[in-house]
């Protein structure tokens, strides 16, 4: 079966069905916190926005779940849900990899784009999902994000992008690298049109995604503990032959070095976003 | 010749043999004219055979050649009145990424480019052409100046990648590159980018958003270096050769993928075999490119650039069947 067949059956628009959201919760009813090792109920974790109630560790959030906890309920309209990669380089095992990612994540690609509202304020959002081939950016991710930016530009809606990505997708070679230019060029036009863009960097935001749209927000925010950086830690250690500090490339490290505006706890994120949207909605502001 | 590449070995041996016979002819007065002519013929054929069928990996080796012409080599031969300008006005000056103003056939232009060293000492000073954030920010400053004064921008790309280090991360390597991508998209002057040797990922793209993108015949440009790809894919950097073949990183590959607008020919054996001639070919491409782009207005140049990148990518939707 080709990837194409998978999608013809799975075409979905508008709202995200609850089955799809439920599937994101890991199997079993218990889960161990990666930081403090506390055993947690999945339900408990979900109610706490996927944040450990004991140590505040921020678990990665599947994209549909992020949309659920960020936007107002029931009015999310998804864009380009029928777009998929066609393995342009005929890269070894790539087609299989995509199929497996579609199967396990229930997503068509590593980003969901669309529009909705936050406390009544309309927004265009793009949400990446690190479960889909490390959230890497290939042609589809680049094109979906560029189209979302264009739509925000035309509709004069604020734009919010949640990054979660290991970087450009190797299996599409140079085409992936060029998506950095494509998304940045779209942001340039949006910026010139005085569009509001809020970037939220979540774990992880690295490589080609951090070196393109993720760091170009009017506001650059990060979730606590998120790994954010250009090069991989191992590569840096091998290159400079010295050990790196414990907090290297964390959201807090970036804050200390002046690279992000604010590190925001997931519990407060929706409120902060709404506040900014509200301020920008005031004429003359 | 210490800088010959392994695949050139048969040719080098043959040339040595010919030189030896010549010496004999001169010193010992034995006539080898026929043998020499025969070997010369053989050498020419071998040359065609080797250089006419370069594998991607062999091209990568030529692109990395220590004698490969650098940005300054091209500047010296193509432009006049070059004035190098230094510093990002924030942190420092990056010798790995240089820039300045010069004249191209009497027309003022702004030049930016990665700068590799000519020998080990020089390379250490130049950090092997691997730039830090201050390099990208210097380039941005100079390009903004070009935009202000209406000067075309010529960008010479030749880097294995932006430097992966602690300091770079602290000073925002990602942000510096990202900002350049966005700002370069919005300049109202023509931008021509030329990959002259290595085009290593984001570090290359950081000065690489233009109206035209050219590549020298034996250069490479990729989302990740062949070594890096091999390490990630097969956990073995030794498989770089295989990665080079799989990743589609050569000039002909990128031309086919619609990413590169023009391939600039190289002399037999690579740019370093005849730097002056190579520079004339690069100059010809720039002059022709600028002639074409100068017909566009500032806004048209922005739109031209936007459409160039908008159409790169390969995907399928239910509504349309689209690929590059």
XYZ file of C-alpha atoms in Angstrom:
609
model
C 0.000 0.000 0.000
C 1.386 3.421 -0.885
C 1.348 6.415 1.396
C -1.222 7.943 -0.866
C -3.749 5.186 -0.102
C -3.350 5.792 3.586
C -4.395 9.355 3.145
C -7.350 8.879 0.899
C -8.925 6.920 3.717
C -7.881 9.287 6.424
C -8.951 12.637 5.060
C -10.335 14.734 7.844
C -11.271 18.359 8.125
C -12.341 20.909 10.653
C -12.408 19.358 14.092
C -10.169 16.786 15.611
C -12.210 13.789 16.612
C -11.943 12.747 20.198
C -10.704 9.272 19.257
C -7.654 10.843 17.695
C -6.944 12.875 20.791
C -7.441 9.924 23.099
C -5.002 7.818 21.130
C -2.228 10.244 22.009
C -2.243 9.175 25.625
C 0.317 6.440 26.063
C -1.102 2.999 26.582
C -1.698 1.888 30.112
C -3.062 4.007 32.861
C 0.189 4.897 34.595
C 3.279 6.749 33.460
C 6.597 7.529 35.119
C 7.882 11.104 35.210
C 11.141 11.309 33.306
C 12.596 13.795 35.742
C 11.506 12.808 39.244
C 10.439 9.215 38.539
C 7.107 9.694 40.265
C 4.461 7.292 39.023
C 1.507 9.272 37.712
C -1.930 8.435 36.447
C -2.312 9.318 32.783
C -5.632 10.989 33.570
C -4.052 13.046 36.297
C -1.267 14.109 33.944
C -3.711 15.028 31.202
C -5.741 17.164 33.593
C -2.531 18.885 34.623
C -1.721 19.828 30.969
C 0.915 17.086 30.745
C 2.991 18.669 33.477
C 4.249 16.552 36.368
C 2.377 17.722 39.495
C 5.383 16.818 41.666
C 8.349 18.384 39.842
C 6.820 20.534 37.064
C 8.493 18.503 34.324
C 6.833 19.464 31.035
C 6.022 16.335 29.048
C 5.961 16.820 25.263
C 2.403 17.471 24.124
C 0.949 15.812 21.021
C -0.191 18.449 18.529
C -3.948 17.717 18.748
C -3.715 17.900 22.537
C -1.844 21.219 22.315
C -4.641 22.594 20.177
C -7.195 21.353 22.688
C -5.489 23.006 25.671
C -4.658 26.269 23.880
C -7.614 27.173 21.698
C -11.245 27.748 22.640
C -13.207 24.558 22.389
C -14.877 23.373 19.244
C -14.010 25.922 16.596
C -10.674 24.786 15.249
C -10.547 24.632 11.458
C -7.637 22.673 10.061
C -5.759 23.723 6.903
C -4.112 21.425 4.372
C -4.818 18.227 6.253
C -4.571 16.340 2.957
C -0.965 17.244 2.167
C 1.667 14.541 2.347
C 5.256 13.900 1.344
C 6.048 12.026 -1.851
C 9.628 10.976 -1.119
C 11.274 13.220 -3.737
C 14.771 11.754 -3.400
C 13.600 8.132 -3.229
C 15.523 8.047 0.004
C 16.149 4.585 1.485
C 13.415 3.569 3.964
C 11.835 7.040 3.971
C 8.473 5.928 2.586
C 8.285 3.231 5.238
C 9.263 5.730 7.903
C 6.457 8.076 6.939
C 3.952 5.268 6.881
C 5.001 4.177 10.350
C 4.838 7.769 11.638
C 1.336 8.198 10.205
C 0.300 4.928 11.781
C 1.631 5.590 15.293
C 0.821 9.303 15.548
C -2.465 9.395 13.666
C -1.197 12.559 11.977
C -0.584 13.235 8.296
C 2.660 15.110 8.939
C 4.779 16.721 11.661
C 2.681 19.881 11.840
C -0.998 20.721 12.159
C -1.999 24.166 10.909
C -5.321 25.897 11.081
C -7.319 28.638 12.689
C -9.344 29.062 15.826
C -9.748 31.435 18.729
C -8.066 32.028 22.078
C -10.482 33.616 24.565
C -12.402 34.846 21.564
C -9.437 36.313 19.675
C -9.002 34.777 16.237
C -5.584 33.266 15.496
C -3.816 31.188 12.886
C -1.789 28.455 14.579
C 0.792 25.902 13.570
C 1.610 23.133 16.009
C 4.473 20.733 15.477
C 4.530 17.205 16.830
C 7.859 15.649 17.765
C 6.449 12.118 17.495
C 6.365 12.421 13.709
C 9.964 11.705 12.532
C 11.336 13.936 15.309
C 9.055 16.745 14.198
C 11.486 17.315 11.358
C 10.751 19.855 8.621
C 10.530 18.587 5.074
C 8.572 19.963 2.122
C 5.170 19.377 3.700
C 5.966 21.029 7.029
C 7.582 23.991 5.243
C 4.716 24.412 2.818
C 2.002 24.062 5.462
C 3.683 26.635 7.675
C 4.282 29.020 4.758
C 0.627 28.695 3.718
C -0.518 29.301 7.296
C 1.601 32.465 7.378
C 0.127 33.592 4.043
C -3.388 33.001 5.354
C -2.661 34.967 8.514
C -1.308 37.744 6.288
C -4.397 37.837 4.094
C -6.896 37.548 6.952
C -4.864 39.887 9.164
C -4.961 37.346 11.990
C -2.198 36.999 14.549
C 0.029 33.958 14.043
C 1.194 31.554 16.746
C 3.630 28.761 15.953
C 4.466 26.031 18.478
C 7.768 24.443 17.498
C 8.817 20.934 18.444
C 11.402 19.717 16.017
C 14.811 18.175 15.626
C 15.397 20.385 12.577
C 15.354 20.009 8.822
C 14.387 16.535 7.557
C 17.412 14.756 6.203
C 15.471 12.426 3.944
C 14.373 15.271 1.682
C 17.878 16.699 1.429
C 18.257 20.208 0.041
C 14.491 20.591 -0.326
C 14.224 20.516 3.475
C 16.931 23.134 3.873
C 15.094 25.400 1.448
C 11.964 25.241 3.612
C 13.884 27.387 6.088
C 14.149 30.077 3.416
C 10.532 29.571 2.345
C 9.053 29.967 5.827
C 11.344 32.893 6.647
C 10.450 34.657 3.401
C 6.763 34.222 4.250
C 7.446 35.718 7.677
C 9.246 38.660 6.054
C 6.144 39.511 4.051
C 3.927 39.008 7.121
C 6.284 41.192 9.155
C 6.232 43.946 6.532
C 2.442 43.843 6.673
C 2.726 44.460 10.446
C 1.363 41.032 11.302
C 1.743 39.803 14.875
C 3.729 36.582 15.245
C 4.219 34.791 18.558
C 6.687 31.909 18.589
C 6.432 29.299 21.337
C 9.447 26.999 21.457
C 8.720 23.676 23.079
C 10.889 20.639 23.619
C 12.857 20.227 21.372
C 13.428 23.162 19.008
C 16.744 22.698 17.253
C 18.613 22.878 13.951
C 16.786 24.132 10.896
C 13.636 25.021 12.792
C 15.381 27.073 15.479
C 17.446 28.675 12.687
C 14.364 29.766 10.807
C 10.793 30.556 11.873
C 11.053 29.523 15.540
C 13.354 32.403 16.520
C 11.684 35.060 14.358
C 8.713 35.897 16.548
C 7.762 39.395 17.632
C 7.620 37.511 20.904
C 9.806 34.466 21.395
C 8.618 32.310 24.284
C 9.818 28.957 25.559
C 8.442 26.242 27.798
C 10.430 25.384 30.941
C 13.210 22.877 30.380
C 12.777 22.811 26.608
C 15.902 21.995 24.613
C 16.540 24.846 22.181
C 19.651 25.274 20.073
C 21.358 25.254 16.730
C 23.809 22.359 16.880
C 23.494 19.090 18.763
C 25.135 18.829 22.171
C 27.208 15.796 21.173
C 28.564 17.514 18.057
C 29.529 20.581 20.079
C 31.255 18.477 22.727
C 33.201 16.630 20.051
C 34.134 19.879 18.314
C 35.277 21.954 21.277
C 36.406 18.978 23.403
C 35.072 20.259 26.667
C 32.114 19.430 28.802
C 29.086 21.653 28.555
C 27.129 23.024 31.501
C 24.150 20.993 32.727
C 21.612 23.600 31.634
C 23.224 24.128 28.206
C 20.637 24.858 25.487
C 17.691 24.771 27.874
C 14.995 27.420 27.788
C 16.466 28.840 31.005
C 19.951 28.990 29.441
C 18.534 30.925 26.505
C 16.724 33.302 28.822
C 19.959 33.950 30.716
C 21.759 34.702 27.430
C 19.083 37.040 26.161
C 17.786 34.737 23.455
C 14.118 34.457 24.508
C 11.612 36.947 25.877
C 10.201 34.743 28.596
C 10.018 31.181 29.832
C 6.372 30.421 30.484
C 4.888 27.589 32.533
C 2.369 25.648 30.478
C -0.341 26.446 33.018
C 0.052 30.160 32.288
C 0.693 30.006 28.568
C -2.879 30.397 27.337
C -3.404 33.402 29.593
C -0.217 35.128 28.439
C -1.102 34.511 24.791
C -4.586 35.909 25.344
C -3.166 38.987 27.092
C -0.865 39.732 24.169
C -3.658 39.177 21.654
C -5.822 41.532 23.678
C -3.152 44.242 23.794
C -2.626 44.003 20.059
C -6.348 44.277 19.455
C -6.419 47.763 20.925
C -6.344 50.379 18.207
C -3.246 52.543 18.153
C -1.363 50.069 20.298
C 52.356 16.755 -5.027
C 50.897 16.278 -1.589
C 47.509 17.752 -2.415
C 46.470 15.286 -5.077
C 43.312 13.371 -4.412
C 43.306 9.592 -4.207
C 41.221 9.097 -7.327
C 43.724 11.174 -9.284
C 46.565 8.781 -8.423
C 46.715 6.861 -11.750
C 46.894 10.156 -13.604
C 49.592 11.534 -11.333
C 51.645 8.359 -11.762
C 51.339 8.579 -15.516
C 52.391 12.218 -15.514
C 55.400 11.366 -13.354
C 56.347 8.656 -15.840
C 56.177 11.131 -18.716
C 58.327 13.616 -16.809
C 60.830 10.866 -16.136
C 61.064 9.952 -19.828
C 61.552 13.606 -20.715
C 64.416 13.796 -18.273
C 65.981 10.724 -19.803
C 65.660 12.215 -23.275
C 67.449 15.332 -22.165
C 70.108 13.895 -19.880
C 71.040 10.658 -21.594
C 70.253 11.660 -25.133
C 68.002 8.637 -25.708
C 65.021 9.323 -27.906
C 61.696 8.579 -26.199
C 59.595 10.889 -28.359
C 57.257 8.155 -29.567
C 56.770 6.721 -26.083
C 56.128 10.188 -24.668
C 53.570 10.984 -27.352
C 51.837 7.668 -26.692
C 51.745 8.276 -22.929
C 50.550 11.855 -23.416
C 47.655 10.528 -25.438
C 46.938 7.982 -22.732
C 47.073 10.690 -20.067
C 44.585 12.845 -21.942
C 42.176 9.957 -22.225
C 42.637 9.034 -18.595
C 42.024 12.657 -17.636
C 38.764 12.675 -19.542
C 37.798 9.369 -18.022
C 38.516 10.449 -14.440
C 37.250 14.025 -14.528
C 34.434 13.359 -16.947
C 32.767 10.826 -14.647
C 33.266 12.252 -11.186
C 31.210 10.567 -8.495
C 29.484 12.767 -5.906
C 32.094 11.775 -3.347
C 34.939 12.756 -5.663
C 33.280 16.126 -6.222
C 33.048 16.575 -2.447
C 36.785 15.989 -2.239
C 37.473 18.545 -4.958
C 35.152 21.018 -3.205
C 37.162 20.623 0.014
C 40.536 20.810 -1.687
C 42.992 22.922 0.295
C 43.967 24.809 -2.869
C 40.359 25.470 -3.841
C 39.985 29.203 -4.573
C 38.500 31.141 -1.648
C 36.207 34.146 -1.589
C 39.193 36.532 -1.461
C 40.702 34.824 -4.534
C 37.528 35.579 -6.448
C 37.185 39.109 -5.113
C 40.744 39.931 -6.209
C 40.132 38.680 -9.752
C 36.530 39.726 -10.389
C 36.157 43.130 -8.714
C 38.152 46.331 -8.372
C 38.523 48.760 -5.469
C 37.532 46.203 -2.832
C 37.319 47.679 0.642
C 36.842 45.101 3.380
C 34.516 46.187 6.165
C 34.689 44.645 9.597
C 32.578 43.908 12.620
C 28.962 43.378 13.615
C 28.881 46.457 15.920
C 27.649 44.242 18.737
C 30.236 41.676 19.670
C 33.206 41.384 17.318
C 34.608 40.681 13.903
C 34.431 37.184 12.434
C 37.341 36.358 10.100
C 35.403 33.299 8.845
C 32.797 35.464 7.140
C 34.034 38.551 5.346
C 32.439 41.368 3.435
C 32.847 44.758 1.925
C 32.202 46.985 -1.044
C 33.816 46.883 -4.473
C 33.177 47.639 -8.115
C 32.085 45.173 -10.743
C 32.936 46.655 -14.142
C 32.528 50.081 -12.583
C 29.267 49.341 -10.747
C 29.390 49.419 -6.925
C 28.332 46.162 -5.268
C 28.362 44.665 -1.796
C 30.147 41.363 -1.294
C 29.753 38.887 1.539
C 31.322 35.460 1.739
C 32.745 32.706 3.882
C 36.511 32.790 4.015
C 38.581 29.637 4.440
C 42.297 29.686 5.092
C 45.069 28.892 2.644
C 47.117 26.808 5.072
C 46.775 25.412 8.569
C 47.758 28.633 10.325
C 45.491 30.721 8.152
C 42.709 28.188 8.571
C 42.922 28.393 12.343
C 42.582 32.168 12.136
C 39.651 31.787 9.743
C 38.117 29.013 11.854
C 38.059 26.879 8.670
C 35.402 29.161 7.229
C 32.911 28.200 9.938
C 31.207 31.385 11.086
C 29.868 32.487 14.464
C 26.756 34.639 15.011
C 28.841 37.809 14.719
C 29.787 36.728 11.184
C 26.165 36.431 10.140
C 25.334 39.706 11.871
C 28.195 41.472 10.101
C 26.904 40.121 6.785
C 23.430 41.379 7.673
C 24.747 44.822 8.523
C 26.587 45.057 5.208
C 23.594 43.780 3.246
C 21.304 46.305 4.936
C 23.747 48.969 3.862
C 23.625 47.603 0.302
C 19.838 47.759 0.414
C 19.927 51.347 1.662
C 22.264 52.517 -1.094
C 20.791 50.356 -3.850
C 23.849 48.170 -4.399
C 23.485 44.605 -5.694
C 24.636 41.893 -3.267
C 27.000 39.116 -4.312
C 27.329 36.272 -1.813
C 30.098 33.662 -1.979
C 29.173 30.496 -0.101
C 31.934 28.144 0.986
C 31.547 26.618 4.433
C 31.244 23.176 5.942
C 28.655 24.729 8.231
C 28.121 27.351 10.926
C 30.477 26.628 13.811
C 28.971 24.227 16.362
C 30.334 25.670 19.594
C 29.354 26.851 23.036
C 29.940 30.539 22.344
C 27.862 30.429 19.171
C 24.914 28.957 21.042
C 25.213 31.558 23.806
C 25.183 34.371 21.289
C 22.273 32.990 19.278
C 23.610 31.160 16.240
C 20.066 30.104 15.345
C 18.632 33.577 15.633
C 21.471 35.151 13.641
C 20.931 32.769 10.733
C 17.130 32.957 10.919
C 17.187 36.738 10.866
C 19.377 36.738 7.763
C 16.955 34.423 5.972
C 14.071 36.739 6.715
C 15.883 39.993 5.989
C 17.483 38.761 2.774
C 14.004 37.894 1.533
C 13.020 41.551 1.882
C 15.851 43.505 0.247
C 15.011 45.624 -2.784
C 18.325 44.975 -4.518
C 19.386 42.011 -6.672
C 21.028 39.193 -4.704
C 23.179 36.572 -6.395
C 24.495 33.673 -4.321
C 27.234 31.365 -5.540
C 28.254 28.122 -3.873
C 31.951 28.017 -4.733
C 32.970 24.998 -2.665
C 31.092 23.618 0.309
C 27.485 24.487 1.034
C 27.057 23.174 4.556
C 23.464 23.456 5.696
C 22.177 26.456 7.668
C 25.638 27.986 7.790
C 25.575 28.230 3.999
C 21.954 29.292 3.742
C 22.609 32.052 6.310
C 24.013 34.190 3.471
C 22.222 32.249 0.748
C 18.747 33.651 0.134
C 18.909 35.277 -3.282
C 17.216 35.896 -6.604
C 19.694 33.607 -8.293
C 21.625 30.688 -6.857
C 24.603 29.379 -8.798
C 26.864 26.451 -8.034
C 30.304 25.630 -9.278
C 30.360 22.311 -11.055
C 32.248 20.510 -8.279
C 30.708 22.163 -5.254
C 28.189 20.562 -2.918
C 25.222 21.974 -1.035
C 23.253 19.945 1.458
C 20.983 19.959 4.461
C 23.724 18.060 6.323
C 27.326 17.155 5.531
C 27.849 13.650 4.106
C 29.740 12.726 7.286
C 26.937 14.010 9.485
C 24.301 12.198 7.459
C 26.212 8.936 7.649
C 26.634 9.281 11.401
C 22.920 9.924 11.886
C 21.562 7.408 9.398
C 23.904 4.510 9.787
C 25.756 5.479 12.984
C 28.992 5.444 11.010
C 30.686 8.587 9.693
C 32.844 6.292 7.552
C 29.886 5.766 5.262
C 30.071 9.395 4.140
C 30.714 8.289 0.569
C 27.418 6.406 0.480
C 25.654 9.367 2.086
C 27.074 11.730 -0.554
C 25.516 9.547 -3.208
C 22.144 9.180 -1.469
C 21.670 12.785 -0.390
C 21.804 14.412 -3.853
C 24.159 17.215 -3.041
C 26.001 17.965 -6.282
C 25.391 20.889 -8.621
C 23.706 18.736 -11.312
C 21.448 17.175 -8.624
C 20.368 20.555 -7.282
C 19.823 21.866 -10.776
C 17.492 18.965 -11.466
C 15.664 19.590 -8.186
C 15.002 23.183 -9.258
C 17.035 24.705 -6.429
C 19.981 25.988 -8.451
C 19.583 28.339 -11.414
C 22.918 27.834 -13.094
C 25.931 25.551 -12.943
C 29.251 27.304 -13.418
C 31.697 25.118 -15.305
C 35.109 24.309 -13.836
C 38.400 23.682 -15.591
C 39.394 20.029 -15.977
C 40.274 18.670 -12.543
C 38.625 21.450 -10.563
C 38.714 25.199 -9.925
C 42.156 25.079 -8.283
C 43.784 23.907 -11.535
C 43.234 27.328 -13.087
C 42.005 29.970 -10.680
C 42.207 32.879 -13.128
C 40.109 31.075 -15.703
C 37.641 29.979 -13.025
C 37.257 33.580 -11.893
C 36.394 34.696 -15.428
C 33.654 32.050 -15.565
C 32.267 33.163 -12.202
C 32.410 36.789 -13.284
C 30.584 36.014 -16.505
C 27.771 34.359 -14.542
C 27.482 37.325 -12.155
C 27.482 39.903 -14.948
C 24.828 38.026 -16.918
C 22.744 37.454 -13.807
C 22.830 41.091 -12.773
C 21.922 42.203 -16.299
C 18.819 40.045 -16.075
C 17.879 41.073 -12.534
C 18.477 44.789 -13.085
C 15.344 44.829 -15.244
C 13.250 44.220 -12.118
C 12.095 46.927 -9.705
C 12.726 46.665 -5.984
C 9.295 45.229 -5.287
C 9.584 42.860 -8.221
C 12.895 41.591 -6.878
C 11.248 40.775 -3.553
C 8.397 38.997 -5.308
C 10.843 37.161 -7.578
C 12.721 35.861 -4.530
C 9.501 34.941 -2.749
C 8.274 32.873 -5.677
C 11.657 31.212 -6.104
C 11.503 29.706 -2.631
C 7.754 29.241 -2.533
C 7.916 26.759 -5.364
C 10.723 24.644 -3.882
C 9.423 21.497 -2.274
C 7.747 18.292 -3.203
C 4.402 17.156 -1.861
C 1.038 15.892 -2.937
C -2.438 16.981 -1.949
C -5.773 15.479 -2.813
C -6.751 18.565 -4.775
C -3.632 18.768 -6.869
C -0.665 16.689 -7.808
C 2.284 18.902 -7.190
C 5.968 18.209 -7.126
C 9.123 19.990 -8.216
